[in-house]
PDB file of C-alpha atoms in Angstrom:
ATOM      1  CA  ALA A  10     -18.165  21.346  11.800  1.00 76.00           C
ATOM      2  CA  GLN A  11     -14.867  21.106   9.501  1.00 86.00           C
ATOM      3  CA  LYS A  12     -14.719  17.785   7.439  1.00 92.00           C
ATOM      4  CA  VAL A  13     -13.165  16.923   4.291  1.00 95.00           C
ATOM      5  CA  THR A  14     -14.338  13.960   2.100  1.00 96.00           C
ATOM      6  CA  GLN A  15     -12.654  12.144  -0.200  1.00 96.00           C
ATOM      7  CA  ALA A  16     -15.078   9.605  -1.687  1.00 95.00           C
ATOM      8  CA  GLN A  17     -12.554   7.977  -3.761  1.00 96.00           C
ATOM      9  CA  THR A  18     -11.308   5.132  -1.875  1.00 95.00           C
ATOM     10  CA  GLU A  19      -9.036   3.158  -4.363  1.00 96.00           C
ATOM     11  CA  ILE A  20      -8.782   4.249  -8.290  1.00 97.00           C
ATOM     12  CA  SER A  21      -6.959   2.370 -10.877  1.00 97.00           C
ATOM     13  CA  VAL A  22      -5.994   3.777 -14.156  1.00 97.00           C
ATOM     14  CA  VAL A  23      -3.789   2.453 -16.965  1.00 97.00           C
ATOM     15  CA  GLU A  24      -0.533   4.620 -17.325  1.00 97.00           C
ATOM     16  CA  LYS A  25      -1.013   7.856 -19.444  1.00 97.00           C
ATOM     17  CA  GLU A  26      -4.731   7.895 -18.800  1.00 97.00           C
ATOM     18  CA  ASP A  27      -5.915  11.505 -16.791  1.00 97.00           C
ATOM     19  CA  VAL A  28      -7.404  10.719 -13.459  1.00 98.00           C
ATOM     20  CA  THR A  29      -9.502  13.011 -10.856  1.00 98.00           C
ATOM     21  CA  LEU A  30      -9.372  13.126  -7.455  1.00 98.00           C
ATOM     22  CA  ASP A  31     -12.204  14.246  -5.529  1.00 98.00           C
ATOM     23  CA  CYS A  32     -11.961  16.607  -2.220  1.00 98.00           C
ATOM     24  CA  VAL A  33     -15.178  18.018  -1.232  1.00 98.00           C
ATOM     25  CA  TYR A  34     -14.797  20.037   2.281  1.00 97.00           C
ATOM     26  CA  GLU A  35     -17.189  21.838   4.709  1.00 95.00           C
ATOM     27  CA  THR A  36     -15.942  24.395   6.725  1.00 93.00           C
ATOM     28  CA  ARG A  37     -17.675  27.538   8.779  1.00 90.00           C
ATOM     29  CA  ASP A  38     -14.821  29.923   8.146  1.00 88.00           C
ATOM     30  CA  THR A  39     -14.758  32.493   5.470  1.00 87.00           C
ATOM     31  CA  THR A  40     -11.137  32.141   5.308  1.00 89.00           C
ATOM     32  CA  TYR A  41      -9.067  28.769   5.345  1.00 91.00           C
ATOM     33  CA  TYR A  42      -6.515  27.028   3.724  1.00 91.00           C
ATOM     34  CA  LEU A  43      -6.655  23.778   1.554  1.00 93.00           C
ATOM     35  CA  PHE A  44      -4.261  21.631   0.721  1.00 94.00           C
ATOM     36  CA  TRP A  45      -3.294  18.339  -1.459  1.00 96.00           C
ATOM     37  CA  TYR A  46      -0.638  15.818  -0.221  1.00 95.00           C
ATOM     38  CA  LYS A  47       1.367  12.826  -1.709  1.00 96.00           C
ATOM     39  CA  GLN A  48       2.073   9.910   0.074  1.00 95.00           C
ATOM     40  CA  PRO A  49       4.104   7.493  -1.723  1.00 92.00           C
ATOM     41  CA  PRO A  50       5.313   4.119  -0.491  1.00 88.00           C
ATOM     42  CA  SER A  51       8.062   5.144   1.430  1.00 84.00           C
ATOM     43  CA  GLY A  52       5.338   6.350   4.099  1.00 85.00           C
ATOM     44  CA  GLU A  53       6.302  10.480   3.760  1.00 87.00           C
ATOM     45  CA  LEU A  54       3.808  12.715   3.224  1.00 91.00           C
ATOM     46  CA  VAL A  55       4.719  15.262   0.375  1.00 90.00           C
ATOM     47  CA  PHE A  56       3.233  18.386   0.167  1.00 90.00           C
ATOM     48  CA  LEU A  57       1.917  19.409  -3.549  1.00 93.00           C
ATOM     49  CA  ILE A  58      -0.247  22.250  -2.967  1.00 91.00           C
ATOM     50  CA  ARG A  59      -1.649  25.161  -0.867  1.00 90.00           C
ATOM     51  CA  ARG A  60      -4.633  26.751  -1.875  1.00 90.00           C
ATOM     52  CA  ASN A  61      -5.933  30.300   0.206  1.00 89.00           C
ATOM     53  CA  SER A  62      -9.962  30.375  -0.049  1.00 90.00           C
ATOM     54  CA  PHE A  63      -9.303  34.197  -1.071  1.00 87.00           C
ATOM     55  CA  ASP A  64      -7.827  32.725  -4.372  1.00 84.00           C
ATOM     56  CA  GLU A  65     -10.191  30.336  -6.277  1.00 81.00           C
ATOM     57  CA  GLN A  66      -7.980  30.523  -9.599  1.00 82.00           C
ATOM     58  CA  ASN A  67      -7.024  27.272 -10.506  1.00 84.00           C
ATOM     59  CA  GLU A  68      -3.444  26.114 -10.734  1.00 85.00           C
ATOM     60  CA  ILE A  69      -1.505  24.132 -13.104  1.00 86.00           C
ATOM     61  CA  SER A  70       1.827  22.656 -12.207  1.00 87.00           C
ATOM     62  CA  GLY A  71       3.143  20.210 -15.037  1.00 93.00           C
ATOM     63  CA  ARG A  72       0.855  17.051 -15.321  1.00 94.00           C
ATOM     64  CA  TYR A  73      -0.865  18.415 -12.427  1.00 95.00           C
ATOM     65  CA  SER A  74      -3.939  20.979 -11.827  1.00 94.00           C
ATOM     66  CA  TRP A  75      -6.486  21.540  -9.252  1.00 94.00           C
ATOM     67  CA  ASN A  76      -9.990  22.855  -9.751  1.00 94.00           C
ATOM     68  CA  PHE A  77     -10.939  24.833  -6.418  1.00 94.00           C
ATOM     69  CA  GLN A  78     -14.753  25.918  -6.371  1.00 93.00           C
ATOM     70  CA  LYS A  79     -15.797  27.558  -3.614  1.00 92.00           C
ATOM     71  CA  SER A  80     -19.486  27.201  -4.917  1.00 92.00           C
ATOM     72  CA  THR A  81     -19.341  23.354  -4.591  1.00 94.00           C
ATOM     73  CA  SER A  82     -17.132  23.383  -1.560  1.00 95.00           C
ATOM     74  CA  SER A  83     -14.778  21.281  -3.963  1.00 96.00           C
ATOM     75  CA  PHE A  84     -10.852  21.261  -4.198  1.00 96.00           C
ATOM     76  CA  ASN A  85     -10.307  18.279  -7.058  1.00 97.00           C
ATOM     77  CA  PHE A  86      -7.067  17.405  -8.282  1.00 97.00           C
ATOM     78  CA  THR A  87      -6.064  16.032 -11.764  1.00 97.00           C
ATOM     79  CA  ILE A  88      -3.260  14.063 -12.654  1.00 97.00           C
ATOM     80  CA  THR A  89      -3.098  14.029 -16.562  1.00 96.00           C
ATOM     81  CA  ALA A  90      -1.193  11.682 -18.716  1.00 97.00           C
ATOM     82  CA  SER A  91      -0.360   9.257 -15.517  1.00 97.00           C
ATOM     83  CA  GLN A  92       2.716   7.692 -14.573  1.00 97.00           C
ATOM     84  CA  VAL A  93       3.592   4.716 -12.479  1.00 96.00           C
ATOM     85  CA  VAL A  94       5.515   7.348 -10.320  1.00 95.00           C
ATOM     86  CA  ASP A  95       2.019   8.634  -9.161  1.00 97.00           C
ATOM     87  CA  SER A  96       0.811   5.572  -7.756  1.00 97.00           C
ATOM     88  CA  ALA A  97       0.290   7.267  -4.042  1.00 97.00           C
ATOM     89  CA  VAL A  98      -2.088   7.526  -1.420  1.00 96.00           C
ATOM     90  CA  TYR A  99      -3.389  11.256  -2.081  1.00 97.00           C
ATOM     91  CA  PHE A 100      -4.748  13.402   1.024  1.00 96.00           C
ATOM     92  CA  CYS A 101      -6.665  16.403   1.129  1.00 97.00           C
ATOM     93  CA  ALA A 102      -6.595  18.693   3.872  1.00 95.00           C
ATOM     94  CA  LEU A 103      -8.255  21.973   5.155  1.00 94.00           C
ATOM     95  CA  SER A 104      -6.609  24.257   7.648  1.00 90.00           C
ATOM     96  CA  GLU A 105      -7.937  27.081   9.692  1.00 82.00           C
ATOM     97  CA  LEU A 106      -5.566  29.939   9.215  1.00 76.00           C
ATOM     98  CA  THR A 107      -4.221  30.123  12.825  1.00 75.00           C
ATOM     99  CA  GLY A 108      -2.663  26.803  11.774  1.00 72.00           C
ATOM    100  CA  ASN A 109      -4.287  25.010  14.955  1.00 75.00           C
ATOM    101  CA  GLN A 110      -5.934  22.350  13.076  1.00 81.00           C
ATOM    102  CA  PHE A 111      -6.119  20.670  10.397  1.00 88.00           C
ATOM    103  CA  TYR A 112      -8.740  18.398   9.011  1.00 91.00           C
ATOM    104  CA  PHE A 113      -7.446  15.450   6.737  1.00 93.00           C
ATOM    105  CA  GLY A 114      -9.578  13.289   4.220  1.00 94.00           C
ATOM    106  CA  THR A 115      -9.139   9.607   4.604  1.00 94.00           C
ATOM    107  CA  GLY A 116      -7.187   9.410   1.642  1.00 95.00           C
ATOM    108  CA  THR A 117      -7.278   8.069  -2.295  1.00 96.00           C
ATOM    109  CA  SER A 118      -5.053   5.533  -3.360  1.00 96.00           C
ATOM    110  CA  LEU A 119      -4.128   5.096  -6.461  1.00 97.00           C
ATOM    111  CA  THR A 120      -2.662   3.139  -8.623  1.00 97.00           C
ATOM    112  CA  VAL A 121      -1.314   3.530 -12.177  1.00 97.00           C
ATOM    113  CA  ILE A 122      -1.233   0.276 -13.934  1.00 97.00           C
ATOM    114  CA  PRO A 123       1.733   0.073 -16.839  1.00 95.00           C
TER     115      PRO A 123
ATOM    116  CA  ASP B   7      14.501  22.741   3.600  1.00 67.00           C
ATOM    117  CA  VAL B   8      12.198  22.428   6.662  1.00 63.00           C
ATOM    118  CA  LYS B   9      13.131  19.421   8.224  1.00 87.00           C
ATOM    119  CA  VAL B  10      11.100  17.419  10.786  1.00 93.00           C
ATOM    120  CA  THR B  11      12.852  14.253  12.107  1.00 95.00           C
ATOM    121  CA  GLN B  12      11.594  11.343  14.353  1.00 95.00           C
ATOM    122  CA  SER B  13      13.700   9.092  16.259  1.00 90.00           C
ATOM    123  CA  SER B  14      12.406   6.080  14.893  1.00 91.00           C
ATOM    124  CA  ARG B  15      11.092   4.392  11.550  1.00 92.00           C
ATOM    125  CA  TYR B  16      10.369   1.084  13.042  1.00 95.00           C
ATOM    126  CA  LEU B  17       9.382   0.201  16.481  1.00 96.00           C
ATOM    127  CA  VAL B  18       8.830  -2.731  18.243  1.00 97.00           C
ATOM    128  CA  LYS B  19       7.263  -2.618  21.593  1.00 97.00           C
ATOM    129  CA  ARG B  20       5.407  -4.746  24.049  1.00 97.00           C
ATOM    130  CA  THR B  21       1.899  -4.744  25.775  1.00 97.00           C
ATOM    131  CA  GLY B  22       2.129  -2.379  28.863  1.00 97.00           C
ATOM    132  CA  GLU B  23       5.547  -0.659  28.126  1.00 97.00           C
ATOM    133  CA  LYS B  24       6.081   2.885  28.210  1.00 97.00           C
ATOM    134  CA  VAL B  25       6.717   4.073  24.821  1.00 97.00           C
ATOM    135  CA  PHE B  26       8.369   7.465  23.536  1.00 97.00           C
ATOM    136  CA  LEU B  27       8.285   8.580  20.154  1.00 97.00           C
ATOM    137  CA  GLU B  28       9.996  12.046  19.860  1.00 97.00           C
ATOM    138  CA  CYS B  29       9.911  14.500  17.235  1.00 97.00           C
ATOM    139  CA  VAL B  30      12.456  17.592  16.043  1.00 97.00           C
ATOM    140  CA  GLN B  31      11.491  20.074  13.842  1.00 95.00           C
ATOM    141  CA  ASP B  32      14.671  22.815  12.695  1.00 93.00           C
ATOM    142  CA  MET B  33      12.580  25.993  11.580  1.00 88.00           C
ATOM    143  CA  ASP B  34      11.390  27.456  14.926  1.00 89.00           C
ATOM    144  CA  HIS B  35       7.722  26.348  14.027  1.00 90.00           C
ATOM    145  CA  GLU B  36       5.228  27.407  17.216  1.00 89.00           C
ATOM    146  CA  ASN B  37       2.936  24.511  16.108  1.00 91.00           C
ATOM    147  CA  MET B  38       3.345  21.059  16.092  1.00 94.00           C
ATOM    148  CA  PHE B  39       1.446  18.032  15.501  1.00 95.00           C
ATOM    149  CA  TRP B  40       0.817  14.093  16.305  1.00 97.00           C
ATOM    150  CA  TYR B  41      -1.332  12.271  14.238  1.00 96.00           C
ATOM    151  CA  ARG B  42      -1.695   8.421  13.814  1.00 96.00           C
ATOM    152  CA  GLN B  43      -2.478   7.039  10.412  1.00 95.00           C
ATOM    153  CA  ASP B  44      -4.292   3.805  10.075  1.00 93.00           C
ATOM    154  CA  PRO B  45      -5.913   2.145   6.617  1.00 87.00           C
ATOM    155  CA  GLY B  46      -9.248   3.784   5.497  1.00 84.00           C
ATOM    156  CA  LEU B  47      -9.115   6.127   8.484  1.00 88.00           C
ATOM    157  CA  GLY B  48      -6.928   8.667   7.285  1.00 88.00           C
ATOM    158  CA  LEU B  49      -4.706  10.841   9.292  1.00 92.00           C
ATOM    159  CA  ARG B  50      -6.032  11.482  12.845  1.00 93.00           C
ATOM    160  CA  LEU B  51      -4.897  13.857  15.012  1.00 93.00           C
ATOM    161  CA  ILE B  52      -3.595  12.858  18.777  1.00 96.00           C
ATOM    162  CA  TYR B  53      -2.554  15.914  20.490  1.00 95.00           C
ATOM    163  CA  PHE B  54      -1.120  19.183  18.748  1.00 93.00           C
ATOM    164  CA  SER B  55       0.872  22.330  20.693  1.00 94.00           C
ATOM    165  CA  TYR B  56       1.062  25.737  19.716  1.00 90.00           C
ATOM    166  CA  ASP B  57       3.863  26.806  21.937  1.00 90.00           C
ATOM    167  CA  VAL B  58       6.325  25.293  24.504  1.00 92.00           C
ATOM    168  CA  LYS B  59       4.722  23.573  27.785  1.00 90.00           C
ATOM    169  CA  MET B  60       1.333  24.285  25.648  1.00 92.00           C
ATOM    170  CA  LYS B  61      -0.831  21.202  24.450  1.00 93.00           C
ATOM    171  CA  GLU B  62      -4.472  20.692  23.187  1.00 93.00           C
ATOM    172  CA  LYS B  63      -6.253  17.204  22.756  1.00 93.00           C
ATOM    173  CA  GLY B  64      -7.003  16.211  19.010  1.00 91.00           C
ATOM    174  CA  ASP B  65      -9.390  13.938  17.845  1.00 89.00           C
ATOM    175  CA  ILE B  66      -8.158  10.692  19.621  1.00 94.00           C
ATOM    176  CA  PRO B  67      -6.343  11.480  22.828  1.00 95.00           C
ATOM    177  CA  GLU B  68      -7.322   8.291  24.733  1.00 96.00           C
ATOM    178  CA  GLY B  69      -4.032   6.425  25.945  1.00 96.00           C
ATOM    179  CA  TYR B  70      -1.954   8.960  24.959  1.00 97.00           C
ATOM    180  CA  SER B  71       0.122  12.197  26.469  1.00 97.00           C
ATOM    181  CA  VAL B  72       2.468  14.708  25.060  1.00 97.00           C
ATOM    182  CA  SER B  73       5.337  16.452  26.360  1.00 97.00           C
ATOM    183  CA  ARG B  74       6.770  20.012  24.696  1.00 97.00           C
ATOM    184  CA  GLU B  75       9.805  21.159  27.014  1.00 95.00           C
ATOM    185  CA  LYS B  76      11.224  23.019  23.830  1.00 95.00           C
ATOM    186  CA  LYS B  77       9.992  24.641  21.064  1.00 95.00           C
ATOM    187  CA  GLU B  78      11.653  22.174  18.465  1.00 96.00           C
ATOM    188  CA  ARG B  79      10.738  18.986  20.130  1.00 97.00           C
ATOM    189  CA  PHE B  80       7.153  17.308  20.505  1.00 97.00           C
ATOM    190  CA  SER B  81       7.151  14.186  22.463  1.00 97.00           C
ATOM    191  CA  LEU B  82       4.730  11.329  22.466  1.00 98.00           C
ATOM    192  CA  ILE B  83       4.261   9.155  25.257  1.00 98.00           C
ATOM    193  CA  LEU B  84       2.445   6.041  25.400  1.00 97.00           C
ATOM    194  CA  GLU B  85       1.957   5.678  29.247  1.00 94.00           C
ATOM    195  CA  SER B  86       0.963   1.725  28.798  1.00 97.00           C
ATOM    196  CA  ALA B  87       1.035   0.443  25.136  1.00 97.00           C
ATOM    197  CA  SER B  88      -1.852  -1.818  23.809  1.00 97.00           C
ATOM    198  CA  THR B  89      -2.118  -3.859  20.904  1.00 97.00           C
ATOM    199  CA  ASN B  90      -4.390  -1.574  19.124  1.00 96.00           C
ATOM    200  CA  GLN B  91      -2.054   1.162  19.424  1.00 98.00           C
ATOM    201  CA  THR B  92      -0.238  -0.419  16.817  1.00 98.00           C
ATOM    202  CA  SER B  93      -0.126   2.025  13.841  1.00 97.00           C
ATOM    203  CA  MET B  94       1.875   4.753  12.059  1.00 96.00           C
ATOM    204  CA  TYR B  95       2.555   7.713  13.572  1.00 97.00           C
ATOM    205  CA  LEU B  96       3.332  10.854  11.991  1.00 96.00           C
ATOM    206  CA  CYS B  97       4.435  14.449  13.203  1.00 96.00           C
ATOM    207  CA  ALA B  98       4.142  17.544  12.154  1.00 94.00           C
ATOM    208  CA  SER B  99       4.888  21.080  12.348  1.00 92.00           C
ATOM    209  CA  TRP B 100       3.541  24.228  11.047  1.00 88.00           C
ATOM    210  CA  GLY B 101       4.750  27.911  10.646  1.00 78.00           C
ATOM    211  CA  GLU B 102       2.404  30.760  10.144  1.00 71.00           C
ATOM    212  CA  GLY B 103       1.189  30.787   6.658  1.00 65.00           C
ATOM    213  CA  TYR B 104       2.585  27.547   5.425  1.00 72.00           C
ATOM    214  CA  GLU B 105       2.033  24.125   5.039  1.00 78.00           C
ATOM    215  CA  GLN B 106       2.383  21.665   7.782  1.00 85.00           C
ATOM    216  CA  TYR B 107       5.701  19.474   7.293  1.00 89.00           C
ATOM    217  CA  PHE B 108       5.551  15.933   8.018  1.00 92.00           C
ATOM    218  CA  GLY B 109       8.409  13.934   9.443  1.00 93.00           C
ATOM    219  CA  PRO B 110       8.881  10.670   8.079  1.00 92.00           C
ATOM    220  CA  GLY B 111       6.950   8.578  10.165  1.00 94.00           C
ATOM    221  CA  THR B 112       7.244   5.711  12.838  1.00 96.00           C
ATOM    222  CA  ARG B 113       5.641   2.582  12.216  1.00 95.00           C
ATOM    223  CA  LEU B 114       5.044   1.259  15.985  1.00 97.00           C
ATOM    224  CA  THR B 115       3.824  -2.534  16.478  1.00 97.00           C
ATOM    225  CA  VAL B 116       2.912  -3.411  19.866  1.00 97.00           C
ATOM    226  CA  THR B 117       3.011  -7.020  20.305  1.00 97.00           C
TER     227      THR B 117
END
């Protein structure tokens, strides 16, 4: 069965600290997509990254980086030098390549304290 | 830019009322989705549609129905609203090879 687990329900960090959000997934498919979304207090989900299961290269975008490890079925997200604007709920998701099904984790609520 | 719009940001309805939530996307996407989001439960799929007039049940379809008469529009219907349907409702669309694009959400309160 397809499943995404975000074990961290809430995290608080002090501004400028680094923080890693964990995501572990289960899938029977050999090819799939993985995603991270950010949901700020305004409510709209903002796409952050999509990763194809073929591509295990880590990715860095500014202060954000993602570590994809197929061997451990994990797709972790690190924010370096966190800022107050990073406070949000972050969702990890998995989809089939057909796009007919998306599976979301329960989200991690990140609070960055000034 | 892909745009997914939802008819209302906030809605208050009474128990037993019929409620329509409308979602429109402008990118000619085949697939559209309705989720509800509740604290601690993440996003749960209610229904999705992969083509006009086609629909598939998600994880929690009970108490809901959907309609997709045109490709760009996907409606969620609560036939008889109940208080346990108070929630945030999110619509999304998906085009091949890309991520899901989400609307701003409708916060529905049933009293």
